[in-house]
Short mmCIF file of C-alpha atoms in Angstrom, two decimals:
data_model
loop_
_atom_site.label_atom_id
_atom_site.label_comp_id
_atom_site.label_asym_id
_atom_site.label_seq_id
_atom_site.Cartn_x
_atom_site.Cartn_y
_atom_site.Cartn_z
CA UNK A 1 6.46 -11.18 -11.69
CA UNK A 2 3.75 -8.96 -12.19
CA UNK A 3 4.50 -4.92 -12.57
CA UNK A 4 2.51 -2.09 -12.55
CA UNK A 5 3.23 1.00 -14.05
CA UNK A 6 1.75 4.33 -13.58
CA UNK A 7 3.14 6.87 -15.94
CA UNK A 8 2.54 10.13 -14.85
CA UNK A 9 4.80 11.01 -12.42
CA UNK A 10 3.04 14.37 -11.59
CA UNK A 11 -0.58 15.71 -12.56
CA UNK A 12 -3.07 19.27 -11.94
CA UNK A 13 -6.26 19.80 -12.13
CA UNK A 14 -8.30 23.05 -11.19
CA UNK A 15 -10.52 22.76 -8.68
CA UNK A 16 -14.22 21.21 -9.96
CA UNK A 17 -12.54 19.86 -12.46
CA UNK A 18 -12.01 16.42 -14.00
CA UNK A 19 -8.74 14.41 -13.71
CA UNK A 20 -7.99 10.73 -14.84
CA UNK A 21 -4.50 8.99 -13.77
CA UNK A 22 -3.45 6.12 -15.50
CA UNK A 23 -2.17 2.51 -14.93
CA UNK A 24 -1.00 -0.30 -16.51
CA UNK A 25 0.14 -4.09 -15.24
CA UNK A 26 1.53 -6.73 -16.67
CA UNK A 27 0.50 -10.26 -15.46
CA UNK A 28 -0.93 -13.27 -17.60
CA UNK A 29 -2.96 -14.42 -14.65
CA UNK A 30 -6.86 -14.55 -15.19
CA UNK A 31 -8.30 -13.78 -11.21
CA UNK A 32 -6.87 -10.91 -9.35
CA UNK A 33 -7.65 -7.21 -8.12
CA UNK A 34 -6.98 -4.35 -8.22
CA UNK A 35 -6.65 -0.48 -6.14
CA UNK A 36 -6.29 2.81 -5.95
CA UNK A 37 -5.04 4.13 -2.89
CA UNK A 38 -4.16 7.69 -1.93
CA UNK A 39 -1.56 8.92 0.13
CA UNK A 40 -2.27 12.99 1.00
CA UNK A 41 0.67 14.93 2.65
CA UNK A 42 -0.23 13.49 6.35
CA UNK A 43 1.38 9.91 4.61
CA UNK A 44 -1.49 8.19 5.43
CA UNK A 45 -2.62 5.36 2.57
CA UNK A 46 -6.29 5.66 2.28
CA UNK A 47 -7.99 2.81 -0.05
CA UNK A 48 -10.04 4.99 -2.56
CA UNK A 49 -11.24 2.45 -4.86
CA UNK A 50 -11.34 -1.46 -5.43
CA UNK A 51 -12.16 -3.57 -8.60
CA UNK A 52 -12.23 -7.65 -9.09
CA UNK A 53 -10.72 -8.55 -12.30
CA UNK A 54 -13.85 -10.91 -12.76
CA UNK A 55 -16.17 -8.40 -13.00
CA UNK A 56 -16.63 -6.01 -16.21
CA UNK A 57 -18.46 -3.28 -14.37
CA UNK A 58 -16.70 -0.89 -13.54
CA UNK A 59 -16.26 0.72 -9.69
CA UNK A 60 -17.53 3.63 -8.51
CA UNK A 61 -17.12 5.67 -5.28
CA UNK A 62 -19.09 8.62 -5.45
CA UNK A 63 -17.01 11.14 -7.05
CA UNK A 64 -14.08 8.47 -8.02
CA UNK A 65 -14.52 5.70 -11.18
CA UNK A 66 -12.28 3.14 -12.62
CA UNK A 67 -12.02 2.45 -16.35
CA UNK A 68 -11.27 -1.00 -16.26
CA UNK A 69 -10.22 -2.19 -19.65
CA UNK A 70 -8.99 -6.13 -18.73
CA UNK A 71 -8.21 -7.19 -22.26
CA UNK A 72 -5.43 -3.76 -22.25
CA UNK A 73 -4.39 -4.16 -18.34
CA UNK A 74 -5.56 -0.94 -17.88
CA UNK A 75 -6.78 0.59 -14.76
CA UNK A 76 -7.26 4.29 -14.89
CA UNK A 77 -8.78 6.17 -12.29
CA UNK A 78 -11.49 9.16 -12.92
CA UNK A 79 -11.84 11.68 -10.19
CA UNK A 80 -14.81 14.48 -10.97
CA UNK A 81 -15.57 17.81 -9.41
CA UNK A 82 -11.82 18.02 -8.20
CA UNK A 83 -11.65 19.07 -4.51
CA UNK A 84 -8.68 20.78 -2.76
CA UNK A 85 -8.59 17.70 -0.51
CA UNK A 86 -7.88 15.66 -3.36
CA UNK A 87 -4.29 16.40 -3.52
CA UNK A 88 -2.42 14.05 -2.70
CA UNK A 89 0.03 10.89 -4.47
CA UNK A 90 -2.24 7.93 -5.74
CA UNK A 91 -0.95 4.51 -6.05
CA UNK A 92 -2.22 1.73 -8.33
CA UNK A 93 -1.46 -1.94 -6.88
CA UNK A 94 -2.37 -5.03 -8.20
CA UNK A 95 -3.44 -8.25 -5.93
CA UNK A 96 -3.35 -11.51 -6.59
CA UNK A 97 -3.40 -14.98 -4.09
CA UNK A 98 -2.64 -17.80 -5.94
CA UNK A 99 -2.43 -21.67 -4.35
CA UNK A 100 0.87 -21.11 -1.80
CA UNK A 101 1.39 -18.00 -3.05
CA UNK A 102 0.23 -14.13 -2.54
CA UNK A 103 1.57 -11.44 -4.63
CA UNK A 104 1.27 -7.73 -4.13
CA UNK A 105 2.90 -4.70 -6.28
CA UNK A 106 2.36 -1.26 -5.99
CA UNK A 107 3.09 1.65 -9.03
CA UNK A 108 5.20 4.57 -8.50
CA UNK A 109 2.72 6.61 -7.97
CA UNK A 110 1.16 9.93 -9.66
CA UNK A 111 1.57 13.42 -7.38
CA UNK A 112 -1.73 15.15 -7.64
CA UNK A 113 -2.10 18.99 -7.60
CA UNK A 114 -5.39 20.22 -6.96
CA UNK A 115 -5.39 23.68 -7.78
CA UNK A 116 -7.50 26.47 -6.56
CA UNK B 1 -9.89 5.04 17.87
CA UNK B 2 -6.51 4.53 15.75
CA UNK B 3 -7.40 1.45 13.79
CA UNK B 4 -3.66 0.87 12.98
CA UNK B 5 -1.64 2.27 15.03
CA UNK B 6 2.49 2.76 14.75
CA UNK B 7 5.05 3.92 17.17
CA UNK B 8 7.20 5.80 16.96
CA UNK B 9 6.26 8.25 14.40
CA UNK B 10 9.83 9.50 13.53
CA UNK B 11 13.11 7.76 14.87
CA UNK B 12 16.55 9.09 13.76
CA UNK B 13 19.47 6.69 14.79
CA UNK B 14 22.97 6.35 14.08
CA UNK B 15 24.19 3.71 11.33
CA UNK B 16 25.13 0.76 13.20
CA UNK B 17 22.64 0.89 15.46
CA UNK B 18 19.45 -1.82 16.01
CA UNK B 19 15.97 -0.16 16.53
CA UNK B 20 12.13 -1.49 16.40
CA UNK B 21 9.11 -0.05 15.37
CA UNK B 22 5.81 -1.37 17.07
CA UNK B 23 2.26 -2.21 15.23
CA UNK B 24 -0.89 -2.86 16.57
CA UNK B 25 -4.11 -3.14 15.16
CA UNK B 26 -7.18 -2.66 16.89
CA UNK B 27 -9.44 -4.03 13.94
CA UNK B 28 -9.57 -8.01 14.86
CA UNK B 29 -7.99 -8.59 11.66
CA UNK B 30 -5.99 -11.38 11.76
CA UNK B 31 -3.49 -10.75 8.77
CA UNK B 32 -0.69 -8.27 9.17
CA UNK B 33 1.98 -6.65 6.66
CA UNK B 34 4.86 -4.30 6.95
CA UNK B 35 5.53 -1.98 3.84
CA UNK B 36 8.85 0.15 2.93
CA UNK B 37 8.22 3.49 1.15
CA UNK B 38 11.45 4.78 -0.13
CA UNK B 39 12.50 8.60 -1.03
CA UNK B 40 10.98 7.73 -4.05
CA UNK B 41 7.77 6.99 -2.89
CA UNK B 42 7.80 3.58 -4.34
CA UNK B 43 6.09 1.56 -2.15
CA UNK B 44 6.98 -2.25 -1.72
CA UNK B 45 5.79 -5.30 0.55
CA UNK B 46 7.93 -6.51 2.68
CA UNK B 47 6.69 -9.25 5.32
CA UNK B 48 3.19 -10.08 6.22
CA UNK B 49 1.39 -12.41 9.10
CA UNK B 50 -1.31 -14.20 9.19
CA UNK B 51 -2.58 -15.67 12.45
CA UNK B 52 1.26 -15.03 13.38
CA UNK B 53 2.60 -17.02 10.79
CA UNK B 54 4.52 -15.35 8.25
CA UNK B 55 2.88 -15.42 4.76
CA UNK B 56 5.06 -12.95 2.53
CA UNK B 57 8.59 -12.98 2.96
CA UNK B 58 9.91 -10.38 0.44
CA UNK B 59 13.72 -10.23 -0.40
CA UNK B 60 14.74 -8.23 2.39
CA UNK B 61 18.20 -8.01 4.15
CA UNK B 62 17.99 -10.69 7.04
CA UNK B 63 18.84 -7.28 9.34
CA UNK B 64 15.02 -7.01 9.28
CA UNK B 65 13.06 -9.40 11.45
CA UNK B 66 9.52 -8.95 12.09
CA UNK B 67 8.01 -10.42 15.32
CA UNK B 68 4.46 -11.48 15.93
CA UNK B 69 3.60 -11.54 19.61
CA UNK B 70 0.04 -11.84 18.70
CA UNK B 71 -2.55 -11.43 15.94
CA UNK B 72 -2.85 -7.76 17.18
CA UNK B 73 0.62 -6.93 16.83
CA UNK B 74 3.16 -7.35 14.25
CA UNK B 75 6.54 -5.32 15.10
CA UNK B 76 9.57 -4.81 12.95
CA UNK B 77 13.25 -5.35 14.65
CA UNK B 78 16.43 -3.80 12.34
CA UNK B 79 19.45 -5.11 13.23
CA UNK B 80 22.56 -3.04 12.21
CA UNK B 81 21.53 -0.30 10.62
CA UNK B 82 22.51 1.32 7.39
CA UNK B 83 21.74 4.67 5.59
CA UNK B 84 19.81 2.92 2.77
CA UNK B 85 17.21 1.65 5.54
CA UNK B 86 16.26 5.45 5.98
CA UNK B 87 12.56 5.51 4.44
CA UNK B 88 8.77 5.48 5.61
CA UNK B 89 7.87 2.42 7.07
CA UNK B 90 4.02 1.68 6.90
CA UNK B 91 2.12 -1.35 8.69
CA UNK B 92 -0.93 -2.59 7.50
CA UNK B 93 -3.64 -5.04 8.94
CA UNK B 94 -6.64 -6.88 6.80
CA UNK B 95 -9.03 -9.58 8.16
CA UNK B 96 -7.45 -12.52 5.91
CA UNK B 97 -5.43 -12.11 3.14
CA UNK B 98 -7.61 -12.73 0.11
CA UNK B 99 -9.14 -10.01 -1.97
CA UNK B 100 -11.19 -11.95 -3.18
CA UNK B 101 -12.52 -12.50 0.57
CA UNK B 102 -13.01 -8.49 1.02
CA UNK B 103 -9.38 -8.37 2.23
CA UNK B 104 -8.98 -4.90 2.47
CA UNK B 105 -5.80 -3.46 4.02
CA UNK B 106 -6.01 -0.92 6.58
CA UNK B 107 -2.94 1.14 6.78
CA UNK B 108 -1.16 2.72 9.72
CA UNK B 109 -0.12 6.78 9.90
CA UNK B 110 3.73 5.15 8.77
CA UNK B 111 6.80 5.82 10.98
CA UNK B 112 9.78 8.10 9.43
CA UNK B 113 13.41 6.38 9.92
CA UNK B 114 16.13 8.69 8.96
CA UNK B 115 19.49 7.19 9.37
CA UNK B 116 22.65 8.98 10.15
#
């Protein structure tokens, strides 16, 4: 089973600032993707950020980046000129669909303070 | 427009009780999935449909029973409930369920069970 860790429970970061949040997974498969998503107080999950495992550039979305380090199964996300909006918990998950089978796991999550 | 669209937003019962919680999707995805967020915020799969036919069957107590009366809808029947089902229930829709297709999951607003 594959697991994903993400171990910062709890971050801050002043405002125009930059933040990264880490994540980690475990899985010996070779194809499979990965996300950030963020979840701000209204509990809404918003996809922030997507990356194939295929591909060695790295994603960007305006203000957020990956730092996809495959050989490591690292994922960390990069968020620049911090906004109050920001705040919010992110989750890493990791996606893969294999023949007969589809398997999805979410981190913990990291709670994100922006701070004014 | 709601995209993905849950009701009810909150819904406090008694233990012992059976309840549903209703999903639709305005998106023409075809591929549908109900998530569990508990106190912890650890979020975790726990059914999904595609074209009504159930894809991901997590280990979940057979109290749950999601229904499929169409690919628009996907809604989530508890039998019997306990306090440990109190938690943030979130549906989710994609068109298909690969990734690696451009799968994205679109995620509803999430609907609050608290248990008594």
């Amino acid at each position: 089973a594959q697991t994903v860790t993400q171990s910062q429970p709890e971050m801050s970061v002043q405002e125009a600032e930059t933040v990264t949040l880490s994540c980690t997974y475990d899985t010996s498969e070779n194809n499979y993707y990965l996300f950030w998503y963020k979840q701000p107080p209204s509990r809404q999950m918003i996809l922030v950020i997507r990356q194939e495992a295929y591909k060695q550039q790295n994603a960007t979305e305006n203000r957020f980046s990956v730092n996809f380090q495959k050989a490591a199964k690292s994922f960390s996300l990069k968020i620049s000129d911090s906004q109050l909006g920001d705040t919010a918990m992110y989750f890493c998950a990791f996606i893969r669909r294999g023949a007969g089978s589809y398997q999805l796991t979410f981190g913990k999550g990291t709670k994100l303070s922006v701070i004014p | 427009d709601t995209a993905v669209s849950q009701t009810p937003k909150y819904l406090v019962t008694q233990m012992g009780n059976d309840k549903s919680i209703k999903c639709e999707q305005n998106l023409g995805h075809d591929t549908m999935y109900w998530y569990k967020q508990d106190s912890k915020k650890f979020l975790k799969i726990m059914f999904s449909y595609n074209n009504k036919e159930l894809i991901i069957n997590e280990t979940v107590p057979n109290r749950f029973s999601p229904k499929s009366p169409d690919k628009a809808h996907l809604n989530l029947h508890i039998n019997s409930l306990e306090l440990g089902d109190s938690a943030v229930y979130f549906c989710a829709s994609s068109q298909g369920w690969d990734p690696g297709q451009g799968a994205q999951q679109y995620f509803g607003p999430g609907t609050r069970l608290t248990v008594t």
